[in-house]
JSON list of C-alpha atoms and ligand atoms in Angstrom, two decimals:
[
{"chain": "A", "resi": 1, "resn": "MET", "atom": "CA", "xyz": [-16.11, -12.60, 15.95]},
{"chain": "A", "resi": 2, "resn": "ASP", "atom": "CA", "xyz": [-14.93, -9.85, 13.64]},
{"chain": "A", "resi": 3, "resn": "PRO", "atom": "CA", "xyz": [-11.33, -10.87, 12.70]},
{"chain": "A", "resi": 4, "resn": "VAL", "atom": "CA", "xyz": [-10.28, -7.24, 13.12]},
{"chain": "A", "resi": 5, "resn": "LEU", "atom": "CA", "xyz": [-11.48, -7.16, 16.75]},
{"chain": "A", "resi": 6, "resn": "GLN", "atom": "CA", "xyz": [-10.36, -10.65, 17.74]},
{"chain": "A", "resi": 7, "resn": "PRO", "atom": "CA", "xyz": [-7.38, -10.32, 20.15]},
{"chain": "A", "resi": 8, "resn": "LYS", "atom": "CA", "xyz": [-4.35, -12.34, 19.03]},
{"chain": "A", "resi": 9, "resn": "LEU", "atom": "CA", "xyz": [-1.51, -13.68, 21.19]},
{"chain": "A", "resi": 10, "resn": "THR", "atom": "CA", "xyz": [0.97, -11.70, 19.10]},
{"chain": "A", "resi": 11, "resn": "ASP", "atom": "CA", "xyz": [-0.89, -8.44, 20.04]},
{"chain": "A", "resi": 12, "resn": "ARG", "atom": "CA", "xyz": [-0.26, -9.23, 23.71]},
{"chain": "A", "resi": 13, "resn": "LEU", "atom": "CA", "xyz": [3.37, -9.92, 22.98]},
{"chain": "A", "resi": 14, "resn": "ASP", "atom": "CA", "xyz": [3.57, -6.58, 21.15]},
{"chain": "A", "resi": 15, "resn": "TRP", "atom": "CA", "xyz": [2.24, -4.87, 24.35]},
{"chain": "A", "resi": 16, "resn": "LEU", "atom": "CA", "xyz": [4.95, -6.57, 26.42]},
{"chain": "A", "resi": 17, "resn": "VAL", "atom": "CA", "xyz": [7.67, -5.48, 23.94]},
{"chain": "A", "resi": 18, "resn": "ASP", "atom": "CA", "xyz": [6.27, -1.88, 24.08]},
{"chain": "A", "resi": 19, "resn": "TRP", "atom": "CA", "xyz": [6.43, -1.95, 27.86]},
{"chain": "A", "resi": 20, "resn": "LEU", "atom": "CA", "xyz": [10.03, -3.18, 27.89]},
{"chain": "A", "resi": 21, "resn": "TYR", "atom": "CA", "xyz": [11.12, -0.90, 25.04]},
{"chain": "A", "resi": 22, "resn": "PRO", "atom": "CA", "xyz": [8.97, 2.29, 24.98]},
{"chain": "A", "resi": 23, "resn": "PRO", "atom": "CA", "xyz": [7.76, 2.96, 21.43]},
{"chain": "A", "resi": 24, "resn": "ARG", "atom": "CA", "xyz": [9.36, 5.56, 19.19]},
{"chain": "A", "resi": 25, "resn": "CYS", "atom": "CA", "xyz": [7.67, 7.50, 16.39]},
{"chain": "A", "resi": 26, "resn": "ARG", "atom": "CA", "xyz": [8.21, 5.58, 13.13]},
{"chain": "A", "resi": 27, "resn": "ALA", "atom": "CA", "xyz": [8.60, 8.87, 11.19]},
{"chain": "A", "resi": 28, "resn": "CYS", "atom": "CA", "xyz": [10.72, 11.27, 13.34]},
{"chain": "A", "resi": 29, "resn": "GLY", "atom": "CA", "xyz": [12.04, 8.84, 15.97]},
{"chain": "A", "resi": 30, "resn": "GLY", "atom": "CA", "xyz": [10.58, 10.87, 18.88]},
{"chain": "A", "resi": 31, "resn": "ARG", "atom": "CA", "xyz": [9.17, 9.18, 21.99]},
{"chain": "A", "resi": 32, "resn": "ILE", "atom": "CA", "xyz": [5.49, 8.16, 21.90]},
{"chain": "A", "resi": 33, "resn": "TYR", "atom": "CA", "xyz": [3.39, 8.76, 25.03]},
{"chain": "A", "resi": 34, "resn": "GLY", "atom": "CA", "xyz": [0.15, 6.84, 25.54]},
{"chain": "A", "resi": 35, "resn": "ARG", "atom": "CA", "xyz": [-1.50, 4.14, 23.48]},
{"chain": "A", "resi": 36, "resn": "ASP", "atom": "CA", "xyz": [-3.78, 6.39, 21.44]},
{"chain": "A", "resi": 37, "resn": "ALA", "atom": "CA", "xyz": [-0.98, 7.70, 19.27]},
{"chain": "A", "resi": 38, "resn": "GLU", "atom": "CA", "xyz": [0.34, 4.29, 18.22]},
{"chain": "A", "resi": 39, "resn": "TYR", "atom": "CA", "xyz": [3.21, 4.25, 15.71]},
{"chain": "A", "resi": 40, "resn": "LEU", "atom": "CA", "xyz": [3.48, 8.03, 15.24]},
{"chain": "A", "resi": 41, "resn": "CYS", "atom": "CA", "xyz": [4.12, 10.82, 17.79]},
{"chain": "A", "resi": 42, "resn": "SER", "atom": "CA", "xyz": [1.69, 13.62, 18.59]},
{"chain": "A", "resi": 43, "resn": "GLY", "atom": "CA", "xyz": [3.78, 15.92, 16.39]},
{"chain": "A", "resi": 44, "resn": "CYS", "atom": "CA", "xyz": [3.58, 13.68, 13.30]},
{"chain": "A", "resi": 45, "resn": "TRP", "atom": "CA", "xyz": [0.01, 12.35, 13.59]},
{"chain": "A", "resi": 46, "resn": "PRO", "atom": "CA", "xyz": [-1.81, 15.68, 12.94]},
{"chain": "A", "resi": 47, "resn": "GLN", "atom": "CA", "xyz": [0.16, 16.06, 9.70]},
{"chain": "A", "resi": 48, "resn": "ILE", "atom": "CA", "xyz": [-1.15, 12.83, 8.24]},
{"chain": "A", "resi": 49, "resn": "ARG", "atom": "CA", "xyz": [-4.10, 13.44, 5.98]},
{"chain": "A", "resi": 50, "resn": "LEU", "atom": "CA", "xyz": [-6.15, 10.28, 5.75]},
{"chain": "A", "resi": 51, "resn": "VAL", "atom": "CA", "xyz": [-7.86, 9.59, 2.43]},
{"chain": "A", "resi": 52, "resn": "SER", "atom": "CA", "xyz": [-11.53, 10.36, 2.96]},
{"chain": "A", "resi": 53, "resn": "HIS", "atom": "CA", "xyz": [-14.68, 11.09, 0.95]},
{"chain": "A", "resi": 54, "resn": "PRO", "atom": "CA", "xyz": [-15.35, 12.72, -1.40]},
{"chain": "A", "resi": 55, "resn": "LEU", "atom": "CA", "xyz": [-12.92, 10.95, -3.68]},
{"chain": "A", "resi": 56, "resn": "CYS", "atom": "CA", "xyz": [-12.69, 9.53, -7.17]},
{"chain": "A", "resi": 57, "resn": "ASN", "atom": "CA", "xyz": [-14.67, 6.32, -7.10]},
{"chain": "A", "resi": 58, "resn": "VAL", "atom": "CA", "xyz": [-12.14, 4.65, -9.37]},
{"chain": "A", "resi": 59, "resn": "CYS", "atom": "CA", "xyz": [-8.56, 5.71, -8.45]},
{"chain": "A", "resi": 60, "resn": "GLY", "atom": "CA", "xyz": [-9.45, 6.97, -4.94]},
{"chain": "A", "resi": 61, "resn": "ARG", "atom": "CA", "xyz": [-7.97, 10.44, -5.41]},
{"chain": "A", "resi": 62, "resn": "PRO", "atom": "CA", "xyz": [-9.39, 12.64, -2.62]},
{"chain": "A", "resi": 63, "resn": "PHE", "atom": "CA", "xyz": [-11.02, 15.91, -3.73]},
{"chain": "A", "resi": 64, "resn": "PHE", "atom": "CA", "xyz": [-10.16, 19.06, -1.89]},
{"chain": "A", "resi": 65, "resn": "ASP", "atom": "CA", "xyz": [-13.70, 20.41, -2.08]},
{"chain": "A", "resi": 66, "resn": "ALA", "atom": "CA", "xyz": [-15.25, 18.40, 0.75]},
{"chain": "A", "resi": 67, "resn": "SER", "atom": "CA", "xyz": [-18.84, 19.42, -0.07]},
{"chain": "A", "resi": 68, "resn": "GLY", "atom": "CA", "xyz": [-19.54, 17.13, -3.10]},
{"chain": "A", "resi": 69, "resn": "ASP", "atom": "CA", "xyz": [-20.12, 13.41, -3.58]},
{"chain": "A", "resi": 70, "resn": "ASP", "atom": "CA", "xyz": [-17.71, 10.81, -4.92]},
{"chain": "A", "resi": 71, "resn": "HIS", "atom": "CA", "xyz": [-17.30, 10.97, -8.71]},
{"chain": "A", "resi": 72, "resn": "HIS", "atom": "CA", "xyz": [-14.84, 10.04, -11.46]},
{"chain": "A", "resi": 73, "resn": "CYS", "atom": "CA", "xyz": [-11.80, 12.29, -11.64]},
{"chain": "A", "resi": 74, "resn": "ALA", "atom": "CA", "xyz": [-10.73, 13.75, -15.00]},
{"chain": "A", "resi": 75, "resn": "ALA", "atom": "CA", "xyz": [-7.92, 11.20, -15.43]},
{"chain": "A", "resi": 76, "resn": "CYS", "atom": "CA", "xyz": [-10.22, 8.21, -14.88]},
{"chain": "A", "resi": 77, "resn": "LEU", "atom": "CA", "xyz": [-12.86, 9.68, -17.21]},
{"chain": "A", "resi": 78, "resn": "ALA", "atom": "CA", "xyz": [-10.21, 10.11, -19.94]},
{"chain": "A", "resi": 79, "resn": "ARG", "atom": "CA", "xyz": [-8.68, 6.68, -19.45]},
{"chain": "A", "resi": 80, "resn": "GLN", "atom": "CA", "xyz": [-10.55, 3.91, -17.60]},
{"chain": "A", "resi": 81, "resn": "PRO", "atom": "CA", "xyz": [-8.00, 1.94, -15.55]},
{"chain": "A", "resi": 82, "resn": "TYR", "atom": "CA", "xyz": [-7.87, -1.91, -15.64]},
{"chain": "A", "resi": 83, "resn": "PHE", "atom": "CA", "xyz": [-8.70, -2.04, -11.91]},
{"chain": "A", "resi": 84, "resn": "VAL", "atom": "CA", "xyz": [-12.14, -1.52, -10.47]},
{"chain": "A", "resi": 85, "resn": "ARG", "atom": "CA", "xyz": [-11.20, 0.73, -7.56]},
{"chain": "A", "resi": 86, "resn": "ALA", "atom": "CA", "xyz": [-8.03, 1.88, -5.77]},
{"chain": "A", "resi": 87, "resn": "ARG", "atom": "CA", "xyz": [-7.70, 3.18, -2.25]},
{"chain": "A", "resi": 88, "resn": "ALA", "atom": "CA", "xyz": [-4.86, 4.45, -0.07]},
{"chain": "A", "resi": 89, "resn": "TRP", "atom": "CA", "xyz": [-4.71, 4.89, 3.69]},
{"chain": "A", "resi": 90, "resn": "GLY", "atom": "CA", "xyz": [-3.02, 8.34, 3.76]},
{"chain": "A", "resi": 91, "resn": "CYS", "atom": "CA", "xyz": [-1.66, 10.90, 1.37]},
{"chain": "A", "resi": 92, "resn": "TYR", "atom": "CA", "xyz": [1.31, 13.25, 1.13]},
{"chain": "A", "resi": 93, "resn": "PRO", "atom": "CA", "xyz": [2.34, 16.00, -1.30]},
{"chain": "A", "resi": 94, "resn": "LYS", "atom": "CA", "xyz": [3.73, 14.91, -4.70]},
{"chain": "A", "resi": 95, "resn": "ASP", "atom": "CA", "xyz": [6.51, 17.53, -4.39]},
{"chain": "A", "resi": 96, "resn": "ASP", "atom": "CA", "xyz": [9.34, 15.63, -2.69]},
{"chain": "A", "resi": 97, "resn": "ARG", "atom": "CA", "xyz": [10.92, 18.88, -1.46]},
{"chain": "A", "resi": 98, "resn": "VAL", "atom": "CA", "xyz": [7.98, 19.13, 1.02]},
{"chain": "A", "resi": 99, "resn": "GLU", "atom": "CA", "xyz": [8.85, 17.19, 4.15]},
{"chain": "A", "resi": 100, "resn": "HIS", "atom": "CA", "xyz": [6.08, 14.97, 5.38]},
{"chain": "A", "resi": 101, "resn": "PRO", "atom": "CA", "xyz": [6.06, 12.26, 8.09]},
{"chain": "A", "resi": 102, "resn": "LEU", "atom": "CA", "xyz": [4.25, 9.74, 5.87]},
{"chain": "A", "resi": 103, "resn": "ARG", "atom": "CA", "xyz": [6.81, 10.19, 3.09]},
{"chain": "A", "resi": 104, "resn": "GLN", "atom": "CA", "xyz": [9.58, 9.95, 5.71]},
{"chain": "A", "resi": 105, "resn": "VAL", "atom": "CA", "xyz": [8.27, 6.69, 7.11]},
{"chain": "A", "resi": 106, "resn": "VAL", "atom": "CA", "xyz": [7.75, 5.18, 3.63]},
{"chain": "A", "resi": 107, "resn": "GLN", "atom": "CA", "xyz": [11.31, 6.14, 2.69]},
{"chain": "A", "resi": 108, "resn": "LYS", "atom": "CA", "xyz": [12.72, 4.66, 5.88]},
{"chain": "A", "resi": 109, "resn": "PHE", "atom": "CA", "xyz": [10.86, 1.45, 5.16]},
{"chain": "A", "resi": 110, "resn": "LYS", "atom": "CA", "xyz": [11.96, 1.15, 1.51]},
{"chain": "A", "resi": 111, "resn": "TYR", "atom": "CA", "xyz": [15.32, 2.87, 1.16]},
{"chain": "A", "resi": 112, "resn": "GLY", "atom": "CA", "xyz": [16.43, 2.60, 4.81]},
{"chain": "A", "resi": 113, "resn": "ARG", "atom": "CA", "xyz": [15.53, -1.13, 4.59]},
{"chain": "A", "resi": 114, "resn": "LYS", "atom": "CA", "xyz": [13.62, -1.04, 7.88]},
{"chain": "A", "resi": 115, "resn": "VAL", "atom": "CA", "xyz": [11.89, -4.37, 7.61]},
{"chain": "A", "resi": 116, "resn": "SER", "atom": "CA", "xyz": [10.39, -3.84, 11.11]},
{"chain": "A", "resi": 117, "resn": "LEU", "atom": "CA", "xyz": [8.11, -1.12, 9.68]},
{"chain": "A", "resi": 118, "resn": "GLY", "atom": "CA", "xyz": [6.19, -3.64, 7.60]},
{"chain": "A", "resi": 119, "resn": "LYS", "atom": "CA", "xyz": [3.95, -4.76, 10.40]},
{"chain": "A", "resi": 120, "resn": "PRO", "atom": "CA", "xyz": [2.90, -1.42, 11.88]},
{"chain": "A", "resi": 121, "resn": "LEU", "atom": "CA", "xyz": [2.42, 0.20, 8.46]},
{"chain": "A", "resi": 122, "resn": "GLY", "atom": "CA", "xyz": [0.55, -2.83, 7.12]},
{"chain": "A", "resi": 123, "resn": "ARG", "atom": "CA", "xyz": [-1.76, -2.68, 10.13]},
{"chain": "A", "resi": 124, "resn": "LEU", "atom": "CA", "xyz": [-2.44, 1.02, 9.76]},
{"chain": "A", "resi": 125, "resn": "MET", "atom": "CA", "xyz": [-3.35, 0.42, 6.11]},
{"chain": "A", "resi": 126, "resn": "ALA", "atom": "CA", "xyz": [-5.44, -2.70, 6.73]},
{"chain": "A", "resi": 127, "resn": "GLN", "atom": "CA", "xyz": [-7.35, -1.28, 9.67]},
{"chain": "A", "resi": 128, "resn": "GLY", "atom": "CA", "xyz": [-7.72, 2.20, 8.24]},
{"chain": "A", "resi": 129, "resn": "CYS", "atom": "CA", "xyz": [-9.20, 0.90, 4.97]},
{"chain": "A", "resi": 130, "resn": "GLN", "atom": "CA", "xyz": [-11.73, -1.50, 6.52]},
{"chain": "A", "resi": 131, "resn": "GLU", "atom": "CA", "xyz": [-14.70, 0.03, 4.77]},
{"chain": "A", "resi": 132, "resn": "PHE", "atom": "CA", "xyz": [-13.02, -0.31, 1.35]},
{"chain": "A", "resi": 133, "resn": "LEU", "atom": "CA", "xyz": [-11.75, -3.85, 1.98]},
{"chain": "A", "resi": 134, "resn": "LYS", "atom": "CA", "xyz": [-15.08, -5.14, 3.22]},
{"chain": "A", "resi": 135, "resn": "GLY", "atom": "CA", "xyz": [-16.72, -3.82, 0.01]},
{"chain": "A", "resi": 136, "resn": "CYS", "atom": "CA", "xyz": [-14.25, -5.60, -2.30]},
{"chain": "A", "resi": 137, "resn": "HIS", "atom": "CA", "xyz": [-14.95, -9.35, -1.61]},
{"chain": "A", "resi": 138, "resn": "VAL", "atom": "CA", "xyz": [-11.55, -10.40, -2.91]},
{"chain": "A", "resi": 139, "resn": "ASP", "atom": "CA", "xyz": [-10.33, -14.00, -2.69]},
{"chain": "A", "resi": 140, "resn": "LEU", "atom": "CA", "xyz": [-6.63, -13.47, -3.32]},
{"chain": "A", "resi": 141, "resn": "ILE", "atom": "CA", "xyz": [-4.07, -10.82, -2.34]},
{"chain": "A", "resi": 142, "resn": "VAL", "atom": "CA", "xyz": [-1.18, -10.16, -4.72]},
{"chain": "A", "resi": 143, "resn": "PRO", "atom": "CA", "xyz": [1.73, -7.81, -3.83]},
{"chain": "A", "resi": 144, "resn": "VAL", "atom": "CA", "xyz": [3.36, -5.72, -6.57]},
{"chain": "A", "resi": 145, "resn": "PRO", "atom": "CA", "xyz": [6.61, -7.64, -7.21]},
{"chain": "A", "resi": 146, "resn": "LEU", "atom": "CA", "xyz": [10.17, -6.28, -7.21]},
{"chain": "A", "resi": 147, "resn": "HIS", "atom": "CA", "xyz": [12.74, -7.17, -9.81]},
{"chain": "A", "resi": 148, "resn": "PRO", "atom": "CA", "xyz": [15.03, -9.89, -8.40]},
{"chain": "A", "resi": 149, "resn": "LYS", "atom": "CA", "xyz": [17.97, -7.48, -8.44]},
{"chain": "A", "resi": 150, "resn": "ARG", "atom": "CA", "xyz": [16.13, -4.94, -6.32]},
{"chain": "A", "resi": 151, "resn": "LEU", "atom": "CA", "xyz": [14.84, -7.67, -4.03]},
{"chain": "A", "resi": 152, "resn": "ARG", "atom": "CA", "xyz": [18.41, -8.82, -3.42]},
{"chain": "A", "resi": 153, "resn": "TRP", "atom": "CA", "xyz": [19.50, -5.28, -2.57]},
{"chain": "A", "resi": 154, "resn": "ARG", "atom": "CA", "xyz": [16.58, -4.55, -0.24]},
{"chain": "A", "resi": 155, "resn": "GLY", "atom": "CA", "xyz": [16.27, -7.99, 1.20]},
{"chain": "A", "resi": 156, "resn": "PHE", "atom": "CA", "xyz": [12.45, -7.91, 1.29]},
{"chain": "A", "resi": 157, "resn": "ASN", "atom": "CA", "xyz": [9.51, -6.84, -0.81]},
{"chain": "A", "resi": 158, "resn": "GLN", "atom": "CA", "xyz": [7.79, -4.00, 1.06]},
{"chain": "A", "resi": 159, "resn": "SER", "atom": "CA", "xyz": [4.48, -4.67, -0.71]},
{"chain": "A", "resi": 160, "resn": "LEU", "atom": "CA", "xyz": [4.48, -8.29, 0.47]},
{"chain": "A", "resi": 161, "resn": "LEU", "atom": "CA", "xyz": [5.04, -7.21, 4.10]},
{"chain": "A", "resi": 162, "resn": "LEU", "atom": "CA", "xyz": [2.10, -4.84, 3.83]},
{"chain": "A", "resi": 163, "resn": "ALA", "atom": "CA", "xyz": [-0.03, -7.45, 2.09]},
{"chain": "A", "resi": 164, "resn": "ARG", "atom": "CA", "xyz": [0.62, -9.97, 4.86]},
{"chain": "A", "resi": 165, "resn": "GLN", "atom": "CA", "xyz": [-1.07, -7.71, 7.38]},
{"chain": "A", "resi": 166, "resn": "VAL", "atom": "CA", "xyz": [-4.18, -7.41, 5.21]},
{"chain": "A", "resi": 167, "resn": "SER", "atom": "CA", "xyz": [-4.15, -11.19, 4.80]},
{"chain": "A", "resi": 168, "resn": "ARG", "atom": "CA", "xyz": [-3.87, -11.68, 8.56]},
{"chain": "A", "resi": 169, "resn": "LEU", "atom": "CA", "xyz": [-6.74, -9.32, 9.43]},
{"chain": "A", "resi": 170, "resn": "TYR", "atom": "CA", "xyz": [-9.15, -10.38, 6.70]},
{"chain": "A", "resi": 171, "resn": "GLU", "atom": "CA", "xyz": [-8.14, -14.05, 6.38]},
{"chain": "A", "resi": 172, "resn": "VAL", "atom": "CA", "xyz": [-7.64, -13.85, 2.62]},
{"chain": "A", "resi": 173, "resn": "PRO", "atom": "CA", "xyz": [-4.57, -15.68, 1.27]},
{"chain": "A", "resi": 174, "resn": "VAL", "atom": "CA", "xyz": [-1.64, -13.71, -0.09]},
{"chain": "A", "resi": 175, "resn": "ASP", "atom": "CA", "xyz": [0.40, -15.17, -2.97]},
{"chain": "A", "resi": 176, "resn": "PRO", "atom": "CA", "xyz": [3.72, -13.48, -3.89]},
{"chain": "A", "resi": 177, "resn": "PHE", "atom": "CA", "xyz": [4.19, -15.86, -6.83]},
{"chain": "A", "resi": 178, "resn": "VAL", "atom": "CA", "xyz": [1.39, -14.65, -9.06]},
{"chain": "A", "resi": 179, "resn": "LEU", "atom": "CA", "xyz": [3.07, -11.64, -10.59]},
{"chain": "A", "resi": 180, "resn": "CYS", "atom": "CA", "xyz": [6.75, -11.28, -11.45]},
{"chain": "A", "resi": 181, "resn": "ARG", "atom": "CA", "xyz": [8.76, -8.33, -12.70]},
{"chain": "A", "resi": 182, "resn": "GLU", "atom": "CA", "xyz": [10.33, -9.53, -15.90]},
{"chain": "A", "resi": 183, "resn": "ARG", "atom": "CA", "xyz": [12.12, -6.34, -16.82]},
{"chain": "A", "resi": 184, "resn": "GLU", "atom": "CA", "xyz": [14.08, -4.02, -14.59]},
{"chain": "A", "resi": 185, "resn": "THR", "atom": "CA", "xyz": [12.64, -0.48, -14.65]},
{"chain": "A", "resi": 186, "resn": "VAL", "atom": "CA", "xyz": [13.94, 2.96, -13.73]},
{"chain": "A", "resi": 187, "resn": "PRO", "atom": "CA", "xyz": [12.49, 4.01, -10.32]},
{"chain": "A", "resi": 188, "resn": "GLN", "atom": "CA", "xyz": [9.16, 5.73, -11.09]},
{"chain": "A", "resi": 189, "resn": "THR", "atom": "CA", "xyz": [9.98, 8.62, -8.76]},
{"chain": "A", "resi": 190, "resn": "GLN", "atom": "CA", "xyz": [12.51, 9.96, -11.33]},
{"chain": "A", "resi": 191, "resn": "LEU", "atom": "CA", "xyz": [10.00, 10.15, -14.17]},
{"chain": "A", "resi": 192, "resn": "ALA", "atom": "CA", "xyz": [7.19, 12.39, -15.45]},
{"chain": "A", "resi": 193, "resn": "GLU", "atom": "CA", "xyz": [3.68, 10.99, -15.60]},
{"chain": "A", "resi": 194, "resn": "ASP", "atom": "CA", "xyz": [3.62, 9.86, -19.29]},
{"chain": "A", "resi": 195, "resn": "GLU", "atom": "CA", "xyz": [7.12, 8.41, -18.93]},
{"chain": "A", "resi": 196, "resn": "ARG", "atom": "CA", "xyz": [5.95, 6.31, -16.00]},
{"chain": "A", "resi": 197, "resn": "ARG", "atom": "CA", "xyz": [3.38, 4.50, -18.19]},
{"chain": "A", "resi": 198, "resn": "LYS", "atom": "CA", "xyz": [6.01, 3.68, -20.82]},
{"chain": "A", "resi": 199, "resn": "ASN", "atom": "CA", "xyz": [8.50, 2.65, -18.13]},
{"chain": "A", "resi": 200, "resn": "VAL", "atom": "CA", "xyz": [6.28, -0.10, -16.68]},
{"chain": "A", "resi": 201, "resn": "ARG", "atom": "CA", "xyz": [4.65, -1.21, -19.94]},
{"chain": "A", "resi": 202, "resn": "GLY", "atom": "CA", "xyz": [5.47, -4.91, -20.42]},
{"chain": "A", "resi": 203, "resn": "ALA", "atom": "CA", "xyz": [7.50, -5.01, -17.18]},
{"chain": "A", "resi": 204, "resn": "PHE", "atom": "CA", "xyz": [5.20, -7.53, -15.41]},
{"chain": "A", "resi": 205, "resn": "ALA", "atom": "CA", "xyz": [4.01, -11.05, -16.19]},
{"chain": "A", "resi": 206, "resn": "THR", "atom": "CA", "xyz": [2.09, -13.80, -14.41]},
{"chain": "A", "resi": 207, "resn": "TYR", "atom": "CA", "xyz": [3.92, -16.95, -13.36]},
{"chain": "A", "resi": 208, "resn": "PRO", "atom": "CA", "xyz": [2.95, -19.84, -15.65]},
{"chain": "A", "resi": 209, "resn": "GLY", "atom": "CA", "xyz": [0.30, -22.21, -14.31]},
{"chain": "A", "resi": 210, "resn": "LYS", "atom": "CA", "xyz": [-1.29, -19.70, -11.92]},
{"chain": "A", "resi": 211, "resn": "LEU", "atom": "CA", "xyz": [-5.05, -20.18, -11.79]},
{"chain": "A", "resi": 212, "resn": "LEU", "atom": "CA", "xyz": [-6.47, -16.68, -11.83]},
{"chain": "A", "resi": 213, "resn": "LYS", "atom": "CA", "xyz": [-9.63, -17.44, -13.82]},
{"chain": "A", "resi": 214, "resn": "GLY", "atom": "CA", "xyz": [-12.66, -15.92, -12.17]},
{"chain": "A", "resi": 215, "resn": "ARG", "atom": "CA", "xyz": [-10.74, -14.76, -9.10]},
{"chain": "A", "resi": 216, "resn": "SER", "atom": "CA", "xyz": [-11.17, -11.36, -7.52]},
{"chain": "A", "resi": 217, "resn": "VAL", "atom": "CA", "xyz": [-7.72, -9.96, -6.70]},
{"chain": "A", "resi": 218, "resn": "LEU", "atom": "CA", "xyz": [-6.49, -7.30, -4.28]},
{"chain": "A", "resi": 219, "resn": "LEU", "atom": "CA", "xyz": [-3.23, -5.82, -5.55]},
{"chain": "A", "resi": 220, "resn": "VAL", "atom": "CA", "xyz": [-1.15, -4.26, -2.74]},
{"chain": "A", "resi": 221, "resn": "ASP", "atom": "CA", "xyz": [1.61, -1.68, -3.14]},
{"chain": "A", "resi": 222, "resn": "ASP", "atom": "CA", "xyz": [3.32, 0.88, -0.88]},
{"chain": "A", "resi": 223, "resn": "VAL", "atom": "CA", "xyz": [2.60, 4.15, -2.76]},
{"chain": "A", "resi": 224, "resn": "TYR", "atom": "CA", "xyz": [0.19, 5.13, -5.56]},
{"chain": "A", "resi": 225, "resn": "THR", "atom": "CA", "xyz": [1.64, 8.05, -7.51]},
{"chain": "A", "resi": 226, "resn": "SER", "atom": "CA", "xyz": [0.51, 8.19, -11.13]},
{"chain": "A", "resi": 227, "resn": "GLY", "atom": "CA", "xyz": [-1.24, 4.79, -10.94]},
{"chain": "A", "resi": 228, "resn": "ALA", "atom": "CA", "xyz": [0.95, 3.49, -13.82]},
{"chain": "A", "resi": 229, "resn": "THR", "atom": "CA", "xyz": [2.33, 0.53, -11.88]},
{"chain": "A", "resi": 230, "resn": "ALA", "atom": "CA", "xyz": [-1.08, -0.41, -10.41]},
{"chain": "A", "resi": 231, "resn": "ASN", "atom": "CA", "xyz": [-2.68, -0.17, -13.83]},
{"chain": "A", "resi": 232, "resn": "GLU", "atom": "CA", "xyz": [-0.05, -2.22, -15.61]},
{"chain": "A", "resi": 233, "resn": "CYS", "atom": "CA", "xyz": [-0.17, -4.98, -12.94]},
{"chain": "A", "resi": 234, "resn": "SER", "atom": "CA", "xyz": [-3.96, -4.95, -13.16]},
{"chain": "A", "resi": 235, "resn": "ARG", "atom": "CA", "xyz": [-3.81, -5.29, -16.97]},
{"chain": "A", "resi": 236, "resn": "VAL", "atom": "CA", "xyz": [-1.59, -8.34, -16.61]},
{"chain": "A", "resi": 237, "resn": "LEU", "atom": "CA", "xyz": [-3.82, -9.89, -13.92]},
{"chain": "A", "resi": 238, "resn": "VAL", "atom": "CA", "xyz": [-6.97, -9.33, -16.01]},
{"chain": "A", "resi": 239, "resn": "ARG", "atom": "CA", "xyz": [-5.27, -10.73, -19.08]},
{"chain": "A", "resi": 240, "resn": "GLY", "atom": "CA", "xyz": [-4.27, -13.72, -16.92]},
{"chain": "A", "resi": 241, "resn": "GLY", "atom": "CA", "xyz": [-7.94, -14.43, -16.17]},
{"chain": "A", "resi": 242, "resn": "ALA", "atom": "CA", "xyz": [-8.70, -12.39, -12.98]},
{"chain": "A", "resi": 243, "resn": "ARG", "atom": "CA", "xyz": [-12.36, -11.42, -12.82]},
{"chain": "A", "resi": 244, "resn": "GLU", "atom": "CA", "xyz": [-11.57, -8.04, -11.27]},
{"chain": "A", "resi": 245, "resn": "VAL", "atom": "CA", "xyz": [-8.71, -6.24, -9.55]},
{"chain": "A", "resi": 246, "resn": "TYR", "atom": "CA", "xyz": [-8.86, -3.82, -6.61]},
{"chain": "A", "resi": 247, "resn": "VAL", "atom": "CA", "xyz": [-5.83, -1.84, -5.50]},
{"chain": "A", "resi": 248, "resn": "LEU", "atom": "CA", "xyz": [-4.78, -0.95, -1.95]},
{"chain": "A", "resi": 249, "resn": "THR", "atom": "CA", "xyz": [-1.75, 1.17, -1.05]},
{"chain": "A", "resi": 250, "resn": "LEU", "atom": "CA", "xyz": [-0.40, 2.57, 2.18]},
{"chain": "A", "resi": 251, "resn": "ALA", "atom": "CA", "xyz": [-0.03, 6.04, 0.73]},
{"chain": "A", "resi": 252, "resn": "ARG", "atom": "CA", "xyz": [-0.75, 8.11, -2.35]},
{"chain": "A", "resi": 253, "resn": "THR", "atom": "CA", "xyz": [0.58, 11.41, -3.53]},
{"chain": "A", "resi": 254, "resn": "VAL", "atom": "CA", "xyz": [-1.70, 14.39, -4.06]},
{"chain": "B", "resi": 1, "resn": "ZN", "atom": "ZN1", "xyz": [7.06, 11.88, 15.00]},
{"chain": "B", "resi": 2, "resn": "ZN", "atom": "ZN1", "xyz": [-9.64, 8.82, -10.65]}
]
């Protein structure tokens, strides 16, 4: 049976928990009515723009003109990334003055240290990107690592929590000890696009003794903004022997 459709015991337990404690919207905290609007309320759902075709067939940037086919965007034509393809589940505006439920929920997850959001957000991403994931044929999932200092502060790596849901649904192993963050970096959100590339250059390394040779890797992160982090991690993975790298994120900015 399709692993995505196979009912799991934990799904039934989730239903029981929902019955005992009625679900709240993960973005605005409002009450959710009915099962069809899982995770987000009827006010927040319509604001979520899911990434859909036509899009850049490398970085996955959606094009606003919905009439054309997928093609390379200008950035990917100018500079071919180290990854084969990237895809995100949903998108929100780059301008952080614009309030958006997807940004809100990502910020609650990361900066509000809401570890409980890992599962629902990971599921949304994994189930919403089925078409992309089934076309990748990856044999290993690698989350983007945090620097140990940041990991101690947050208490969890949000990318690993998201990656675990992909691993569970597609039965591909996830290994958080492939990549490490050797150098602490300034948060990318504070930097301009060209500064982001410099900021992450040389920040990642592979753990010694990791057998990556010939393996097809899915790199998982929470948000794709300039693609600098995804590209630098992919460069390190390819240099470490990976045959190819695909990138999956919960969100991307547009
Ligand atoms: Zn809401
Ligand atoms: Zn592109």
